[in-house]
Short mmCIF file of C-alpha atoms in Angstrom, two decimals:
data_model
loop_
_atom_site.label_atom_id
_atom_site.label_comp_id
_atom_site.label_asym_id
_atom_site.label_seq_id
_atom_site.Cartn_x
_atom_site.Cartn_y
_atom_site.Cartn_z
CA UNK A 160 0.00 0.00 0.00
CA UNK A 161 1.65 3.30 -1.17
CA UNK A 162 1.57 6.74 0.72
CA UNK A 163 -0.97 7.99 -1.14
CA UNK A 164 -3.73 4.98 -0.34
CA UNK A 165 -2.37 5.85 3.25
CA UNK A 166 -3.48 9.38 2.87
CA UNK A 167 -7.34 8.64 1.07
CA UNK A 168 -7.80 6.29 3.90
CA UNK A 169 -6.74 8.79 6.24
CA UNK A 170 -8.76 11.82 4.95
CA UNK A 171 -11.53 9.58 4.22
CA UNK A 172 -11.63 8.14 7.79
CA UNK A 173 -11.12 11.95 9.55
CA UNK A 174 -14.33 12.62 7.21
CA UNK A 175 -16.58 9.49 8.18
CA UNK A 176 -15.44 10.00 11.93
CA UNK A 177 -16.70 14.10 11.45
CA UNK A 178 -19.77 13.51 9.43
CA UNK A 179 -21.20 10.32 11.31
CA UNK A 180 -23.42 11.99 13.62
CA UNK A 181 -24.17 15.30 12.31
CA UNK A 182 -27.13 15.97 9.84
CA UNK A 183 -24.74 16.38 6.65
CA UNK A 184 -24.75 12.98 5.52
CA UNK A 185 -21.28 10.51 5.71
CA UNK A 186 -21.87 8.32 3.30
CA UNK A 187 -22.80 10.84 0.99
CA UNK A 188 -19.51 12.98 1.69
CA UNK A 189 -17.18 9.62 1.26
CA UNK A 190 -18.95 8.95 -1.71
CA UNK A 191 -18.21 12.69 -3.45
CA UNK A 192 -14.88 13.02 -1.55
CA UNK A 193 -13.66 9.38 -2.87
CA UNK A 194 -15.06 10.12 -6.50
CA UNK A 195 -13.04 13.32 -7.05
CA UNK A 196 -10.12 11.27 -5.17
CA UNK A 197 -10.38 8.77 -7.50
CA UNK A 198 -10.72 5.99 -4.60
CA UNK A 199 -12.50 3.04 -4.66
CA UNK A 200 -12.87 0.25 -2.59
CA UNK A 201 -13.69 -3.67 -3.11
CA UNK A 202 -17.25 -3.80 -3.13
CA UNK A 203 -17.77 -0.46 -1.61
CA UNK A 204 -16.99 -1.60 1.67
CA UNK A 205 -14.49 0.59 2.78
CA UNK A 206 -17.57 3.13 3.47
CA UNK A 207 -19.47 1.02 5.41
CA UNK A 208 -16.66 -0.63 7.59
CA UNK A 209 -14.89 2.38 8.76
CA UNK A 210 -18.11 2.81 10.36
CA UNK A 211 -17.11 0.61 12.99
CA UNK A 212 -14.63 3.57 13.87
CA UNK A 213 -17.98 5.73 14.56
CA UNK A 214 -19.58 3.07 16.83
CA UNK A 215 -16.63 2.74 18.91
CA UNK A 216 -16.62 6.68 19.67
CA UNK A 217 -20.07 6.15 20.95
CA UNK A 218 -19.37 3.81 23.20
CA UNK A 219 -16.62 5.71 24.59
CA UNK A 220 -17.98 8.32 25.47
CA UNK A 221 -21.52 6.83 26.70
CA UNK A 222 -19.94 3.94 28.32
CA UNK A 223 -21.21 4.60 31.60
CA UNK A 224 -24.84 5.58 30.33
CA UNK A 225 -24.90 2.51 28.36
CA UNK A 226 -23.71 0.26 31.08
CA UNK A 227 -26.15 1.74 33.69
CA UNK A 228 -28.33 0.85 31.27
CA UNK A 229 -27.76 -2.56 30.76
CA UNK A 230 -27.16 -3.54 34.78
CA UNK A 231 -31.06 -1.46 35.39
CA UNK A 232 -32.56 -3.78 32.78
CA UNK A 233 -33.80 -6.67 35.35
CA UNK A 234 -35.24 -4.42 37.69
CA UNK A 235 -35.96 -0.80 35.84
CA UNK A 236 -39.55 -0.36 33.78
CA UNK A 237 -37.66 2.55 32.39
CA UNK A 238 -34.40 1.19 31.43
CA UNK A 239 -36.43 -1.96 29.61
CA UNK A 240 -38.68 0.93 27.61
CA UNK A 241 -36.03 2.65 26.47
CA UNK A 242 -34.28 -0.52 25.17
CA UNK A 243 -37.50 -2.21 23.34
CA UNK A 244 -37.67 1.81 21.96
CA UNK A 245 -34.10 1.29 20.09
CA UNK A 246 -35.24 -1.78 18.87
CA UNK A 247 -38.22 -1.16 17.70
CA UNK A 248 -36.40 2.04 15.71
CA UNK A 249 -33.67 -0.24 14.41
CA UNK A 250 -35.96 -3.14 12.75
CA UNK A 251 -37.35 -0.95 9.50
CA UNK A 252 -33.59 0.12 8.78
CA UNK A 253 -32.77 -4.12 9.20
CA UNK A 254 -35.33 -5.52 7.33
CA UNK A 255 -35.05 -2.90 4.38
CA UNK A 256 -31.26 -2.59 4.30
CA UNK A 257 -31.19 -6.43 3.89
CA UNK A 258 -33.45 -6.38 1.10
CA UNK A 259 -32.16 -3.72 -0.81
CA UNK A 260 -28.45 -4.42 0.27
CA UNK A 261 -27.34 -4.83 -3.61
CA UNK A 262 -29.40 -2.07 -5.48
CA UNK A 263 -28.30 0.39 -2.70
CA UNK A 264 -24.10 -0.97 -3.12
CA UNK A 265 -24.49 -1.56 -6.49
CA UNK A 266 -26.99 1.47 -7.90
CA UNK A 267 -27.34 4.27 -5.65
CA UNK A 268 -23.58 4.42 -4.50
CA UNK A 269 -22.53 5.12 -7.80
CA UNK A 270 -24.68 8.14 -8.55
CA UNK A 271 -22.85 10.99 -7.57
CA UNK A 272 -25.64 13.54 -9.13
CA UNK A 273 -28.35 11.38 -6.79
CA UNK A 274 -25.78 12.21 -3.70
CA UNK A 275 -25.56 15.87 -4.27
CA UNK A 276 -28.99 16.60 -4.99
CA UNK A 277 -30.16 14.66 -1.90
CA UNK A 278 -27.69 16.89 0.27
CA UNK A 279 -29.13 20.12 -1.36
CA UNK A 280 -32.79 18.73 -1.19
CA UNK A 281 -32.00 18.00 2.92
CA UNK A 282 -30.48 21.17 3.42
CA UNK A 283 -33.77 22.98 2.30
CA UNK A 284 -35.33 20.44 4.71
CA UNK A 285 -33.64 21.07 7.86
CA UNK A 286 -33.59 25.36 7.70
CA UNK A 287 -37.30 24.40 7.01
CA UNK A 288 -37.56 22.77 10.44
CA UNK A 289 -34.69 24.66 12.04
CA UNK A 290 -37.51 27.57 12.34
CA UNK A 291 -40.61 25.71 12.85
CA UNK A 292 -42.45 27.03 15.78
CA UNK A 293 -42.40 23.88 17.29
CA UNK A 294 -43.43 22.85 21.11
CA UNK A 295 -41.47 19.87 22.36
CA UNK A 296 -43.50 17.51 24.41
CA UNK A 297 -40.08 15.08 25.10
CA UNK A 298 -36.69 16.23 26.44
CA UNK A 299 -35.72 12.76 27.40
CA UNK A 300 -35.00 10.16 25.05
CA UNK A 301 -36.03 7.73 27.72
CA UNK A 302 -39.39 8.73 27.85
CA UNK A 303 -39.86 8.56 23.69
CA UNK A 304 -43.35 6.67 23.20
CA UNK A 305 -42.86 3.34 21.53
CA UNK A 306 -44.97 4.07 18.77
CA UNK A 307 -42.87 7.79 18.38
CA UNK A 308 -39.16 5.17 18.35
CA UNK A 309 -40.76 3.28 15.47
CA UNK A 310 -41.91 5.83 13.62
CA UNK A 311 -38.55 7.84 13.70
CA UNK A 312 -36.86 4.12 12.57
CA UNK A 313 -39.11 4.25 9.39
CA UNK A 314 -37.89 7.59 9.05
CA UNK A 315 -34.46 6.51 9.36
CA UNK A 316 -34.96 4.05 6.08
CA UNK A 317 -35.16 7.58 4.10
CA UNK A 318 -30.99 7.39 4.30
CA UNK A 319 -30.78 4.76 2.46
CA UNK A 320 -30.56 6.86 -0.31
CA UNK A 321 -27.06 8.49 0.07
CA UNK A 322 -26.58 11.91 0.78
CA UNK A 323 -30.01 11.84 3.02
CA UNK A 324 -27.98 11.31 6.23
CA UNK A 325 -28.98 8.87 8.94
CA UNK A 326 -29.14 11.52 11.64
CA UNK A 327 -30.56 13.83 9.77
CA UNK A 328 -33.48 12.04 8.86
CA UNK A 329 -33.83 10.80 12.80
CA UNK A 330 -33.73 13.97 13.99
CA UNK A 331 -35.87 15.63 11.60
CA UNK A 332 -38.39 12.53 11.99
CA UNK A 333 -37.91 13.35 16.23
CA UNK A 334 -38.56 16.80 16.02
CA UNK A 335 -41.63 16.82 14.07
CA UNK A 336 -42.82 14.35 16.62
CA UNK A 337 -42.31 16.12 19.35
CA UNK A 338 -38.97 15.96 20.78
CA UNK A 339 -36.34 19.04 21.80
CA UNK A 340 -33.21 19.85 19.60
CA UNK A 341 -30.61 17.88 21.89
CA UNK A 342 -32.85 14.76 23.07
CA UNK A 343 -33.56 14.47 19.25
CA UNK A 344 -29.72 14.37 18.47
CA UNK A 345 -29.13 12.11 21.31
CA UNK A 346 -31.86 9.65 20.53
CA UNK A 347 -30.25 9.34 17.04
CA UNK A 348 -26.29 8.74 18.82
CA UNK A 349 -28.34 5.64 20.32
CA UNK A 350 -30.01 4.52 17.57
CA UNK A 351 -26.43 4.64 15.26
CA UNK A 352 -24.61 1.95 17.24
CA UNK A 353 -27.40 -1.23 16.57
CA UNK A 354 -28.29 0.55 12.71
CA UNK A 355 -24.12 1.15 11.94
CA UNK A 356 -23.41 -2.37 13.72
CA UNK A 357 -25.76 -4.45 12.01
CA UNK A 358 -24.57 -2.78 8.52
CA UNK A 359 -21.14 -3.34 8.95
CA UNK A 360 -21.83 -6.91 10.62
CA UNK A 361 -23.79 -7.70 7.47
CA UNK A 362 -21.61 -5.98 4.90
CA UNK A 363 -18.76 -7.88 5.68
CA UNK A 364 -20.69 -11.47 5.68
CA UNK A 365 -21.63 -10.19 2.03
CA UNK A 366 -17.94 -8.82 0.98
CA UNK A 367 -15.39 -10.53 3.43
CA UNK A 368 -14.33 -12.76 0.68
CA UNK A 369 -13.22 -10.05 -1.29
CA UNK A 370 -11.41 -8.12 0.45
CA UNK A 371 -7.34 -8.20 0.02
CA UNK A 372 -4.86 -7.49 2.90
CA UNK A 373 -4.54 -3.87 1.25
CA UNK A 374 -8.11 -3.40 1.89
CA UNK A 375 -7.69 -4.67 5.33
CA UNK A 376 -5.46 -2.01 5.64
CA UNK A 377 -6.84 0.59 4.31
CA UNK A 378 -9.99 -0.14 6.30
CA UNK A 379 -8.21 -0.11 9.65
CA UNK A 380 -6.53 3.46 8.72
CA UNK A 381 -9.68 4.62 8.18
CA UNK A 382 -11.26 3.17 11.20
CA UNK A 383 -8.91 4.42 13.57
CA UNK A 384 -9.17 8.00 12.15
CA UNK A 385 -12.85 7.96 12.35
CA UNK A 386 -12.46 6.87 15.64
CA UNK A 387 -10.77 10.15 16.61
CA UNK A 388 -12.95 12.51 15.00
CA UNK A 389 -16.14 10.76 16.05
CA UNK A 390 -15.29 10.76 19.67
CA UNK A 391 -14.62 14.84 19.23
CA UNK A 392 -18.33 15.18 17.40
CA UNK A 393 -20.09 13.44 20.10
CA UNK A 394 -18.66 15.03 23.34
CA UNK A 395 -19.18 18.52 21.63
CA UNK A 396 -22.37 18.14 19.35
CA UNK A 397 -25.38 18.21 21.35
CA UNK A 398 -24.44 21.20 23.39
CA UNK A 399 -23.85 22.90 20.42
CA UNK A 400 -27.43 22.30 18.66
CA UNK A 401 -29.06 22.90 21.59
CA UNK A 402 -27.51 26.23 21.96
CA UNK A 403 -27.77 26.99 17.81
CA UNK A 404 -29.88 24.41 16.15
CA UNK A 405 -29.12 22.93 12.85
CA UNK A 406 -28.98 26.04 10.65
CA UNK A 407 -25.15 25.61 10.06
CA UNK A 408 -25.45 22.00 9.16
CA UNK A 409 -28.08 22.55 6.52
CA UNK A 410 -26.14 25.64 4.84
CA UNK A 411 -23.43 23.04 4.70
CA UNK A 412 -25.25 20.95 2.63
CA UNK A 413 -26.62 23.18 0.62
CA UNK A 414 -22.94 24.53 -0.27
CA UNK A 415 -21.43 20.52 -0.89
CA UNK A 416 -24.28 19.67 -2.48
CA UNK A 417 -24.37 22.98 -5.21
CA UNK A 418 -20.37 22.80 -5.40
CA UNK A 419 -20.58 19.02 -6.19
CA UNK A 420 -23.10 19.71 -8.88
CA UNK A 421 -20.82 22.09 -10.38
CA UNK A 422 -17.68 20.12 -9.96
CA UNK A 423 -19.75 17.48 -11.42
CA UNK A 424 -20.42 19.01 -14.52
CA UNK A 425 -17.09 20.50 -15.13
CA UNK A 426 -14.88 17.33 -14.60
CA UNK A 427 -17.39 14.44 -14.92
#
């Protein structure tokens, strides 16, 4: 593997790792980022593996949350809610994702004009609910209805498409529910580790075979640097929307998604 396969992996984990979790959409900026690179990985898996960088951040930094969590399970009503919540949000994302595993690797991953209208498209979206008038009747994810945590997992299937964005299609989907700014980001942090696990658990069944040791290698660059940025995104993110909301994110779109256009139809 030569210095500059080093350096993709590298940029292209610091970017997974930054992107994960905010409402800009990952996979859609690995996809533009690795076209213009000129990168591409064995069976697209690269971009879905790495993701295993983002999932460890979480658990990082919510470690003690999570394992509260688990140890109140026997004897907490609460603590058992909240969990059949996050599963019951997870399951549309599984059984879709399974189904349409090849058209989404094979079809929408290579449609670069599909990725940067979808970040323009969700950019318009979020300034739209950004100043929405809205009353939240939640502030704590633990207290989400059931029904509410399935309904945001439908929404979730939405980011499928690339250039959606996972969390920005959960949060959206919370907000217009009923939920505040920062229990809306936080619900989607929790919802990420089964939905990013069970992709990159069943991505690699699919593609293991495939992959080289160069891959491997590339993959575990790009892990570790998405490991490092996503830890900094999640210990600084929700106190920042709930202090400025999601304007910022959504202009950001809007300026990847128009520049990619253009870029697009200069160089192809």
């Amino acid at each position: 593997m030569d210095a500059w396969a080093i350096f993709e992996a590298a940029i292209l984990g610091l970017l997974e790792g930054l992107t994960e979790f905010l409402p800009v959409s990952s996979t859609g900026h690995l996809l533009l980022a690795g076209h213009f690179l000129g990168f591409e990985s064995t069976g697209r898996t690269f971009e879905v593996l790495i993701q295993l960088g983002a999932i460890l951040a979480i658990l990082s930094v919510y470690f003690g949350r999570l394992w509260k969590l688990l140890t109140d399970l026997p004897r907490d009503a609460g603590a058992r809610r909240f969990a059949t919540g996050i599963i019951l949000a997870f399951l549309p994302a599984a059984v879709i994702g399974a189904l349409a595993h090849s058209y989404i690797k094979q079809v929408l991953f290579e449609t670069p004009v599909l990725v940067c209208s979808m970040l323009i498209v969700g950019g318009f979206v979020l300034l739209w609910v950004d100043r929405l008038p809205l009353r939240p009747r939640y502030n704590d994810v633990t207290q989400y209805p059931l029904k509410m945590c399935f309904m945001i997992g439908l929404v979730q299937c939405l980011a499928m498409i690339p250039g959606v964005s996972r969390s920005g299609s959960t949060i959206v989907g919370a907000l217009l529910m009923g939920s505040d700014k920062r229990s809306a980001a936080e619900f989607s942090f929790f919802l990420a580790m089964p939905t990013m696990a069970g992709a990159f658990a069943y991505d690699l069944y699919k593609n293991h075979a495939l992959l080289s040791t160069n891959d491997m290698a590339q993959i575990g660059i790009g892990f570790v640097a998405a490991f490092i940025s996503g830890v900094i995104v999640v210990r600084y993110l929700l106190d920042y929307v709930s202090r400025h909301g999601f304007a910022l994110f959504a202009w950001w779109r809007l300026i990847v998604g128009s520049a990619g256009l253009a870029a697009l139809m200069v160089w192809g």
